[in-house]
Coordinates of C-alpha atoms in Angstrom, one line a residue:
X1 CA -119.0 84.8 -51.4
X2 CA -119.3 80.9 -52.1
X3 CA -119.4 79.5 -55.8
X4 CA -122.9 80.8 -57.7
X5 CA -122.4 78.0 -60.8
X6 CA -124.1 74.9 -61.5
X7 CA -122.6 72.5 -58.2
X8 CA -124.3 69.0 -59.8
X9 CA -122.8 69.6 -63.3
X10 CA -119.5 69.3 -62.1
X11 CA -117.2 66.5 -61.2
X12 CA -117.7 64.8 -57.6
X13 CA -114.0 66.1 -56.9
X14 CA -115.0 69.2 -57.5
X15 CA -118.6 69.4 -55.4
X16 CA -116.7 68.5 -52.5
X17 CA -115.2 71.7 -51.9
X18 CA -117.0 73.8 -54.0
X19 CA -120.4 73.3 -51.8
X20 CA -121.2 76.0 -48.8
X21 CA -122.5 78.4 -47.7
X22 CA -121.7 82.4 -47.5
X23 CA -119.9 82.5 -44.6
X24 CA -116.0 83.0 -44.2
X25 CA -114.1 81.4 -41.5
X26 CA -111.9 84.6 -40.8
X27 CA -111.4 86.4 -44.1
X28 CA -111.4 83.2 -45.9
X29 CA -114.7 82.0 -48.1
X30 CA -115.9 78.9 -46.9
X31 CA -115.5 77.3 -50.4
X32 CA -111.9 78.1 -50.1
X33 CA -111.6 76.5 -46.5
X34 CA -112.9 73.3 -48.1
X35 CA -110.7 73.0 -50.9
X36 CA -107.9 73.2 -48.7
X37 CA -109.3 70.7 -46.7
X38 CA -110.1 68.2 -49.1
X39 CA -106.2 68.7 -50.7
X40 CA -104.7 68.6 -47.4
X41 CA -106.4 65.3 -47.2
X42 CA -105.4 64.0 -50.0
X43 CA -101.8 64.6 -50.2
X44 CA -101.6 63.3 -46.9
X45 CA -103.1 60.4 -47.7
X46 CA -101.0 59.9 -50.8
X47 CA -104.3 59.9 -53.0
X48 CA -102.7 61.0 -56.5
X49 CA -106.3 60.5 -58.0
X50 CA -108.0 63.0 -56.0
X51 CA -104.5 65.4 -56.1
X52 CA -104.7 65.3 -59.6
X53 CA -107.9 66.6 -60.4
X54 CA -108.0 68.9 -57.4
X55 CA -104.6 70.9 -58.8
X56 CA -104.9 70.6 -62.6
X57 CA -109.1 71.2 -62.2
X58 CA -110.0 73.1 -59.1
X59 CA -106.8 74.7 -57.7
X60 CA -107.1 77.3 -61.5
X61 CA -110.6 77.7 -60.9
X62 CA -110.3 78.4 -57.4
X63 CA -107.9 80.8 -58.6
X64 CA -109.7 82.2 -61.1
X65 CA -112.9 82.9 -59.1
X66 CA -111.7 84.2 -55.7
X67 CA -108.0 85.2 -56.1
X68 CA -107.5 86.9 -59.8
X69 CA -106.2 89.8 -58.4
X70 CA -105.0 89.3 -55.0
X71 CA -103.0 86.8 -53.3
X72 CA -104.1 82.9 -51.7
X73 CA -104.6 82.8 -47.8
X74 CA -101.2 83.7 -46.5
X75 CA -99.4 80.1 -45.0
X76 CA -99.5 80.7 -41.5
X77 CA -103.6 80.8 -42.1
X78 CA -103.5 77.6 -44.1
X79 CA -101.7 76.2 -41.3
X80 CA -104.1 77.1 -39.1
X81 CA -106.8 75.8 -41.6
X82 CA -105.6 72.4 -42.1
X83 CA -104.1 71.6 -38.1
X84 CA -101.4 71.3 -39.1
X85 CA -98.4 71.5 -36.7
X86 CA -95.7 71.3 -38.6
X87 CA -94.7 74.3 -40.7
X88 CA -92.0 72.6 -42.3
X89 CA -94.6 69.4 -43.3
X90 CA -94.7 68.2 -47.7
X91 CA -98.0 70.1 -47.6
X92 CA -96.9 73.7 -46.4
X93 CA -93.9 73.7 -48.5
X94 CA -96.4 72.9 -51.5
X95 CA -98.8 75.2 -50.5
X96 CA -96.1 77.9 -50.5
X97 CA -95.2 76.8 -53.8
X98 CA -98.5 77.4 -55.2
X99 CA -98.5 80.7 -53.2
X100 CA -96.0 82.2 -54.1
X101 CA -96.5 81.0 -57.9
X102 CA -99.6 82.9 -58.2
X103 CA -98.1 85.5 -56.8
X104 CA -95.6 85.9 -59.5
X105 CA -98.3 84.8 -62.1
X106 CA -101.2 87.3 -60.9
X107 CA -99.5 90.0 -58.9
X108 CA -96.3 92.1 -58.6
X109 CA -93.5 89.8 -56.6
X110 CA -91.6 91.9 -53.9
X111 CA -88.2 91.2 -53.1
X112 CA -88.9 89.5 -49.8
X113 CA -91.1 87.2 -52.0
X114 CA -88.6 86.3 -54.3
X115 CA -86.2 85.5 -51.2
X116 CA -88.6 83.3 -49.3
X117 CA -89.9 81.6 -52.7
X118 CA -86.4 80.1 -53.4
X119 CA -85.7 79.5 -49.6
X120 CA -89.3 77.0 -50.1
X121 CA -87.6 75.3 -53.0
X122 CA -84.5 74.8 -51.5
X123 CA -86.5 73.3 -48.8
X124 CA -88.6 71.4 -51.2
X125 CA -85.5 69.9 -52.9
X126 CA -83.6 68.9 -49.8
X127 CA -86.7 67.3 -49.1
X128 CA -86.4 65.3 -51.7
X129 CA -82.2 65.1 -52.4
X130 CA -81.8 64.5 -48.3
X131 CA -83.9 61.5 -48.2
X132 CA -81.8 58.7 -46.7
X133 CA -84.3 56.6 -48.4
X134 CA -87.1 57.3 -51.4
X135 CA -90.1 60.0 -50.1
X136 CA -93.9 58.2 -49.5
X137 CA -95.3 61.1 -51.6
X138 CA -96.4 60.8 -55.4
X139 CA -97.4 64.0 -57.5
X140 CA -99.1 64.6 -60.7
X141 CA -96.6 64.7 -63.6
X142 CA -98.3 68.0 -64.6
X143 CA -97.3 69.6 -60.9
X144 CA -93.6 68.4 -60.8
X145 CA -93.4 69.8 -64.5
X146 CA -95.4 72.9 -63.2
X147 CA -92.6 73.0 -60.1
X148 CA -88.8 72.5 -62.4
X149 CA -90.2 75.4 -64.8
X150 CA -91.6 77.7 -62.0
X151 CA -88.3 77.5 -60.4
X152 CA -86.1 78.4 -63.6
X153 CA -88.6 81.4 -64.5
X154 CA -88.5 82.7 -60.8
X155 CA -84.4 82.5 -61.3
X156 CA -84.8 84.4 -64.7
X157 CA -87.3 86.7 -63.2
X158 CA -84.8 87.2 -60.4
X159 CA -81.6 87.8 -62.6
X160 CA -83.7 90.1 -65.0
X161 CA -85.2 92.3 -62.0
X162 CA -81.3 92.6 -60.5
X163 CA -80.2 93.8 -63.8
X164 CA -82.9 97.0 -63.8
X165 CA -81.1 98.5 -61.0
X166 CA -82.4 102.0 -62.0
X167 CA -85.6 100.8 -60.6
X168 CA -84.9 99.1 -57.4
X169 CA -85.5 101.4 -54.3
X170 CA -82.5 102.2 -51.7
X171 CA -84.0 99.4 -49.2
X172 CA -84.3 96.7 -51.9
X173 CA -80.0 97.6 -52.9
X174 CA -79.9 97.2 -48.8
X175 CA -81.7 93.6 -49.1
X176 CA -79.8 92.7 -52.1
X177 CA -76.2 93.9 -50.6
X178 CA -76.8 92.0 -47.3
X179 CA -78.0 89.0 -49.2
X180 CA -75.3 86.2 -47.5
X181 CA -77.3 83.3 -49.0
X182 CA -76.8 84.5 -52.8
X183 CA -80.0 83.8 -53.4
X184 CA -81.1 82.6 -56.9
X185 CA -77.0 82.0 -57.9
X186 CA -76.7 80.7 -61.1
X187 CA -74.6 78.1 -59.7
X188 CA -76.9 76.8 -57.1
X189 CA -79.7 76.4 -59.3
X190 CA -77.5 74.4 -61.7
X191 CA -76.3 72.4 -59.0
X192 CA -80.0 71.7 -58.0
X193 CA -81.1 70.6 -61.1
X194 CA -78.0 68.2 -61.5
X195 CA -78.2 66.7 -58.7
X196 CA -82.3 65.9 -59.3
X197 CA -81.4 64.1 -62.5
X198 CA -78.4 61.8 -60.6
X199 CA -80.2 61.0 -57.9
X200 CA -82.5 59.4 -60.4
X201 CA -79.7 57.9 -62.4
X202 CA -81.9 59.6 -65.3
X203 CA -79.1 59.4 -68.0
X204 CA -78.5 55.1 -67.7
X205 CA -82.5 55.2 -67.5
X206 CA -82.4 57.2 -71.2
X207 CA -79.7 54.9 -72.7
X208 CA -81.1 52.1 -71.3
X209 CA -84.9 52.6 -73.2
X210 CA -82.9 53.9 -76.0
X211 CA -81.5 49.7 -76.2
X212 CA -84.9 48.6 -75.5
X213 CA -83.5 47.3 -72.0
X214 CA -86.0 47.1 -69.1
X215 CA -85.4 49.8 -66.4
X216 CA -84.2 47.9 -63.5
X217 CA -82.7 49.0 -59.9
X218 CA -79.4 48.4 -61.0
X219 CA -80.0 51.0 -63.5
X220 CA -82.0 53.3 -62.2
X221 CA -80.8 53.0 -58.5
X222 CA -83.1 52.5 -55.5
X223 CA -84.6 56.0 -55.8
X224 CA -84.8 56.1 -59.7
X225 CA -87.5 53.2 -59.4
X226 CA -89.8 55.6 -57.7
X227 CA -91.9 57.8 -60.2
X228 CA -91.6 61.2 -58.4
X229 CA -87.8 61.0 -58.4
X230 CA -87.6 60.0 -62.0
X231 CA -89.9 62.5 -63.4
X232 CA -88.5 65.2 -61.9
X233 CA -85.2 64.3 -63.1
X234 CA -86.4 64.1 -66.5
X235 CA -87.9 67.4 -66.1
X236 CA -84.9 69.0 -64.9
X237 CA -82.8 67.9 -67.6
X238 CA -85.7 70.4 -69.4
X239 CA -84.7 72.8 -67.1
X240 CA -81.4 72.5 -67.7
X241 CA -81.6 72.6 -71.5
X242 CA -83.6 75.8 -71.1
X243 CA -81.1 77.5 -68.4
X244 CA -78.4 77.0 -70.6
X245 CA -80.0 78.5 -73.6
X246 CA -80.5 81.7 -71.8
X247 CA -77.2 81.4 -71.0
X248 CA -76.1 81.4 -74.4
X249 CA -74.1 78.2 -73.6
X250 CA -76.3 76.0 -76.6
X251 CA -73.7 72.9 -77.0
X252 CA -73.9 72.5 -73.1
X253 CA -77.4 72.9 -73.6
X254 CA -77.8 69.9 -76.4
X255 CA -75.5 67.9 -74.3
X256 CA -78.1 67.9 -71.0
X257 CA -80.9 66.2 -73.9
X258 CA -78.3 63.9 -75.7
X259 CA -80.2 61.0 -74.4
X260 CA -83.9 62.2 -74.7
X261 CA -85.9 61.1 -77.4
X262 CA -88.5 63.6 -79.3
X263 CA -91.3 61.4 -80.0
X264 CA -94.9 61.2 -78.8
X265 CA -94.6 58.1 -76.8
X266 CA -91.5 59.5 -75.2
X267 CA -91.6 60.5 -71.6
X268 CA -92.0 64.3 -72.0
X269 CA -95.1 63.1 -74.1
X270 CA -96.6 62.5 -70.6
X271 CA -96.9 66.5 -70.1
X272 CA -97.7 68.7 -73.1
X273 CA -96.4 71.8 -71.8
X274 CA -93.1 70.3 -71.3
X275 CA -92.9 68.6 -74.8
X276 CA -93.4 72.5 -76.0
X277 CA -90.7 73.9 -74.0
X278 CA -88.1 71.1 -74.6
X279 CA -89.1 71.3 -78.5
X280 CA -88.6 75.4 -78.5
X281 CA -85.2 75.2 -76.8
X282 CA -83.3 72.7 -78.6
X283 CA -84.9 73.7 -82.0
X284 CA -83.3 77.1 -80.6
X285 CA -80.2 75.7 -79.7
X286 CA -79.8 73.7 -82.5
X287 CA -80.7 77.1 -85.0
X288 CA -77.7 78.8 -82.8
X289 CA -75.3 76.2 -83.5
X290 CA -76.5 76.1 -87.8
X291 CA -78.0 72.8 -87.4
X292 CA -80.9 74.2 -89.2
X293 CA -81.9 70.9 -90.5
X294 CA -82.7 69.9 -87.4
X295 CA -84.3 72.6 -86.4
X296 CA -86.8 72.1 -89.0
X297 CA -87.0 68.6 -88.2
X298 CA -87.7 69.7 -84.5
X299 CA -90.3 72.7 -85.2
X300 CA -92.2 70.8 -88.1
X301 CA -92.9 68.1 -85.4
X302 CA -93.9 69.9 -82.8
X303 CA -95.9 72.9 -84.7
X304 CA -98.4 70.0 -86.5
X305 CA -98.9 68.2 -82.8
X306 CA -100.0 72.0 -81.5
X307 CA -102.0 72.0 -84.2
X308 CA -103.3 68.6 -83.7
X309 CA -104.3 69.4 -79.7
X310 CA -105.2 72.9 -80.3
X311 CA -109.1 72.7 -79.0
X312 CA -107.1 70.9 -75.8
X313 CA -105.0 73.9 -74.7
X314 CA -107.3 76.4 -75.7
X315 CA -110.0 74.6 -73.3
X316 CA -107.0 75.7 -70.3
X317 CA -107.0 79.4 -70.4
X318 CA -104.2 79.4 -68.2
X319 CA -102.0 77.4 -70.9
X320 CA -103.7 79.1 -73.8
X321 CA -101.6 82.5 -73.9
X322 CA -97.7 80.7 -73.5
X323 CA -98.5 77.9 -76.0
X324 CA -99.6 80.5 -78.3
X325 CA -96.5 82.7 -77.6
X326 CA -94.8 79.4 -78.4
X327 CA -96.1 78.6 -81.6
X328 CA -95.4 82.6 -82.7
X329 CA -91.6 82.1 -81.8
X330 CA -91.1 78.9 -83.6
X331 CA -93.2 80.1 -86.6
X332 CA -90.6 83.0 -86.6
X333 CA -87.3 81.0 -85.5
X334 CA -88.8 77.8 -88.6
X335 CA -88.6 81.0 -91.3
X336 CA -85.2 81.8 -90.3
X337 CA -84.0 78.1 -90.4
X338 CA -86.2 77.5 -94.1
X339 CA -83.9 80.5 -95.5
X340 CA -80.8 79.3 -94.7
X341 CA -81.9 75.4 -95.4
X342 CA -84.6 75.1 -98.3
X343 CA -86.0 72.0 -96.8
X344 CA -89.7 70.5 -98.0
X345 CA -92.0 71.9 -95.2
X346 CA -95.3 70.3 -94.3
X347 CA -98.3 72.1 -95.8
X348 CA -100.5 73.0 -92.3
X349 CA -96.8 74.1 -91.1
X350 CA -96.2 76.3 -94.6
X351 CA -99.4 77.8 -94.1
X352 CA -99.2 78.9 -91.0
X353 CA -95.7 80.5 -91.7
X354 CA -97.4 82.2 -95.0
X355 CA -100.2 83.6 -93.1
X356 CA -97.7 85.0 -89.8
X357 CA -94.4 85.5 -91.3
X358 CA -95.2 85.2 -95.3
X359 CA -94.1 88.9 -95.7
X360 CA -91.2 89.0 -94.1
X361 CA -90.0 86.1 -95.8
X362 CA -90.9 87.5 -98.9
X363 CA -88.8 90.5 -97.9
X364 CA -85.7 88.2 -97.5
X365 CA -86.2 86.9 -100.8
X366 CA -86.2 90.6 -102.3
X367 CA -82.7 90.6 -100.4
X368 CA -83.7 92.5 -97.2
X369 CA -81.5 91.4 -94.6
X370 CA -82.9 93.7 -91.6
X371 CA -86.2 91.4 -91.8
X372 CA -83.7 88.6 -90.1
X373 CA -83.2 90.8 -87.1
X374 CA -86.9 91.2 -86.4
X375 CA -87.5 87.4 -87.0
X376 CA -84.7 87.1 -84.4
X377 CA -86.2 89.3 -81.7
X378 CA -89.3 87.7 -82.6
X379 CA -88.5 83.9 -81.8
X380 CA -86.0 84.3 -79.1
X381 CA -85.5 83.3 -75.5
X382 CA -84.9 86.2 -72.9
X383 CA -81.0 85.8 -72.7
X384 CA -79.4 86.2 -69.2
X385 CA -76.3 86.9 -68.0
X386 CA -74.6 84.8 -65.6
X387 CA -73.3 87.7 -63.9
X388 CA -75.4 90.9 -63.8
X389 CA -73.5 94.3 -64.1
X390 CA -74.6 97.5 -63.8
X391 CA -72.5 99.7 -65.7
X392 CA -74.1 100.6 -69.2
X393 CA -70.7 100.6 -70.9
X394 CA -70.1 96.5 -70.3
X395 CA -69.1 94.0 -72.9
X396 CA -72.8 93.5 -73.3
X397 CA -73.6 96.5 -74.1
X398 CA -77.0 98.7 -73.8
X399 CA -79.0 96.1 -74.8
X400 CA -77.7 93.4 -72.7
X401 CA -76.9 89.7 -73.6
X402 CA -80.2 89.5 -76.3
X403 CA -77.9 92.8 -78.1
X404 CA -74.6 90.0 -78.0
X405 CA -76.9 87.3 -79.0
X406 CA -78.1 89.2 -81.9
X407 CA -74.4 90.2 -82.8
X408 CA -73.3 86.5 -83.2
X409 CA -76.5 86.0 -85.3
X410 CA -76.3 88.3 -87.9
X411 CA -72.6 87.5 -88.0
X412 CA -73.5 84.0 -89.6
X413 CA -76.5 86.3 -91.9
X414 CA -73.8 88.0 -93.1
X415 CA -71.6 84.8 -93.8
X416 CA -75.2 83.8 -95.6
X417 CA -75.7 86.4 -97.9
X418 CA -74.9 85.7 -100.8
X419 CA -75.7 81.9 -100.7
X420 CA -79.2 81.8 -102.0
X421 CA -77.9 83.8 -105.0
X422 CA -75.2 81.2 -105.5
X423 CA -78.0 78.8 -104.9
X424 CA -80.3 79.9 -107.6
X425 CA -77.2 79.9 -110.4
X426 CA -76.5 76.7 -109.4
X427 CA -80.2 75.2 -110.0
X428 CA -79.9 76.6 -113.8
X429 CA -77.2 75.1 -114.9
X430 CA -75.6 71.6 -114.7
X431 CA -72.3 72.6 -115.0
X432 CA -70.6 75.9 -115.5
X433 CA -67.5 77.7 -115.4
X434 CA -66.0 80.2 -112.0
X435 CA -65.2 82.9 -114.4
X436 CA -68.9 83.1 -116.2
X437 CA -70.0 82.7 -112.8
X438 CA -68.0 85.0 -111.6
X439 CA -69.4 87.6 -114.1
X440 CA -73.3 87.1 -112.8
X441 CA -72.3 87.5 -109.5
X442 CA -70.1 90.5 -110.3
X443 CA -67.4 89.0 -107.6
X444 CA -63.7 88.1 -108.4
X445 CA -62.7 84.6 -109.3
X446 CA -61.1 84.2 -106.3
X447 CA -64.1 85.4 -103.8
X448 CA -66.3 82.8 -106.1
X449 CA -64.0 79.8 -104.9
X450 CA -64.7 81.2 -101.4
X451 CA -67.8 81.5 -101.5
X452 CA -68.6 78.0 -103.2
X453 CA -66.5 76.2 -100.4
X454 CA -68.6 78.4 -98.0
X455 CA -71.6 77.6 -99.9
X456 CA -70.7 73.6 -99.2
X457 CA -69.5 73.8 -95.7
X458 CA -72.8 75.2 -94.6
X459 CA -75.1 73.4 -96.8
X460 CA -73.6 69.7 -95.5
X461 CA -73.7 70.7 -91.6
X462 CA -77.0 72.8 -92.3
X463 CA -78.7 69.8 -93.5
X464 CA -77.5 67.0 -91.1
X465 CA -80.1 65.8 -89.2
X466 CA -80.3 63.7 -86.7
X467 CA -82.9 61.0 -87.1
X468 CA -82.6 59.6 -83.4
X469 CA -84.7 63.1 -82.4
X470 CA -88.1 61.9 -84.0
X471 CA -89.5 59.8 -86.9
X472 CA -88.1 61.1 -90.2
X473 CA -90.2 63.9 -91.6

């Protein structure tokens, strides 16, 4: 079936390949055939332009017209499609990107998917890392953005279907048992997002725009002059600040962004989607560690620049559902961090907690500390383990590393408890004595003193923030 819409309303890019007839070539629709075509084209020719608009415009529609519920033309096909020889060429190993992406997005991944998937990346990446000089090819920012996130989900995807063994068949344990490669190891895919951001020399490139300096080769080394290797390092230090969250490892996490800078004209500016994702995490991380002023200072920012672009990610259904999932989390994860730090928030952002969260909140105020739990559950990550087990009875528990995560949590909760009490005695009076105090709280003398050094431990590390993330709020 070829494309029924209105052809001459839409961009020349798009006409191209969207013109034809009914008929197939094979069991592919002719409309299909072209758009590979045309893209094949392109990336050969190194036409960024044309690349651009054909992935981030006609690549989802395509999608969304002829392959919402089943797969793209296998590779082999598109091999055959294109002429192209070379089954190892730039273009197959992104076209099996893409395939097996939608795959994962649209359909139900088998296990031999999941194994060829991250043999493509590997092959992708050695592509790139193996290079005895820098690669011809340049990408849209949006795709190399699309390709470090799709490669962390796949390895969370992968680690989370491992640790369901009660629902992986006998020949799948077989597959998994005789799997020499360790596919999707923790460790490899840390060491493959390391060694993207030093082959770039991303880190001296950070420092080096943090002084104002001008990003030279000495710098930035003969492959960190070229956009495609710089952009992906910057992403993968994303990827890495994500991977470690789920990890549970948060200072390792804040470590990989030390040098980023949270501001609109920063480089992560350059993709939306990754300025969310970089925001969630190290407002997360930063919540984990009780850095809560910064984790306001983070989610204020990002939550009004959402709400500022709104109409633009609505307008991309495909965005539309995670950015929304986004902004619920940090809504939650921001009325966790307001409770334990009473910072001034920004009215859209107080409204919009009010409206999702205002009764829970209000429910914390009334002293219900099982509202925190669900707030919890509510904004975090999906936690992995760096080493699955299968017994029910491990240190984890039966509901895995979230279930430790959530221990740790409420620990500091508990440690909070009392404090907004303390907090609202404090605000009456100017001064006043530990025994009168003592009296209201109903505590001993003793536990007061505690709790008031408590009470100023948190509130000076709670409140720190760190004004080199963005503009002062």
């Amino acid at each position: 079936m070829a494309w029924q819409g209105n052809v001459a309303a839409m961009p020349v890019q798009m006409q191209m390949y969207y013109t034809g007839t009914a008929t197939e070539q094979g069991e592919v629709a002719e409309p299909v055939v072209n758009f590979l075509k045309w893209f094949y084209h392109f990336i050969e020719k190194n036409e960024i332009y044309h690349v651009e608009n054909m992935y981030e415009d006609g690549y989802y529609k395509i999608s969304d017209f002829y392959f919402k519920d089943k797969p793209w033309p296998a590779p082999d096909v598109v091999q055959g499609i294109v002429e192209e020889k070379d089954e190892g060429s730039i273009f197959m190993i992104l076209y099996r990107e893409l395939y097996y992406r939608h795959i994962y997005a649209r359909l139900k991944p088998t296990l031999e998917h999941r194994f060829d998937s991250y043999a493509n990346y590997c092959e992708l990446f050695s592509y790139l890392l193996s290079a005895e000089e820098p690669v011809k090819i340049e990408l849209p920012n949006k795709w190399l953005w699309d390709i470090i996130e799709e490669f962390v989900y796949q390895f969370q995807n992968f680690q989370q279907f491992k640790s369901k063994a009660g629902k992986i068949n006998e020949e799948e344990k077989s597959m998994l048992r005789d799997d020499e490669d360790n596919v999707w190891k923790v460790t490899a895919v840390l060491n493959i997002l390391l060694q993207l951001t030093e082959k770039c020399n991303i880190n001296q490139q950070l420092i080096a725009m943090e002084k104002g300096e001008p990003i030279t080769e000495d710098i930035a080394g003969e492959f960190g002059m070229k956009p495609i290797y710089t952009m992906t390092g910057f992403f993968s230090l994303v990827g890495l600040l994500r991977l470690y969250c789920l990890l549970g490892d948060y200072h390792m996490a804040l470590s990989c962004i030390e040098h980023v800078q949270f501001k609109d004209k920063d480089m992560m500016a350059l993709v939306p989607a990754c300025q969310i994702t970089a925001n969630y995490y190290a407002g997360f991380a930063y919540l984990m560690i009780r850095k809560y002023g910064n984790t306001i200072q983070l989610y204020q920012h990002i939550l009004g620049y959402m709400q500022r672009t709104k109409q633009f990610f609505q307008n991309r259904s495909f965005q539309a559902d995670d950015i929304n999932k986004k902004n619920e989390q940090m809504l939650a994860l921001l009325a966790i961090a307001s409770t334990f730090c009473p910072l001034r928030l920004d009215e859209s952002v107080n409204i919009q907690i009010k409206e999702k969260q205002g009764d829970k909140v209000a429910r914390i105020q009334h002293g219900d500390m099982a509202v925190y739990d669900d707030l919890f559950f509510s904004g975090c990550p999906k936690f992995l383990s760096p080493v699955v087990s299968e017994n029910p009875t491990s240190p984890f528990g039966s509901s895995g590393p979230r279930g430790l995560q959530l221990q740790v949590f409420k620990a500091e909760v508990e440690q909070q408890r009392l404090i907004p009490t303390l907090r609202s005695f404090l605000k009456l009076y100017t001064s006043i004595p530990i025994s009168k105090l003592a009296k209201f709280l109903d505590m001993h003398e003793n536990e007061v003193r505690c709790c008031l050094m408590a009470f100023k431990h948190k509130k000076e590390k709670s409140t720190d923030c760190d004004s080199a993330l963005i503009p002062l709020l």
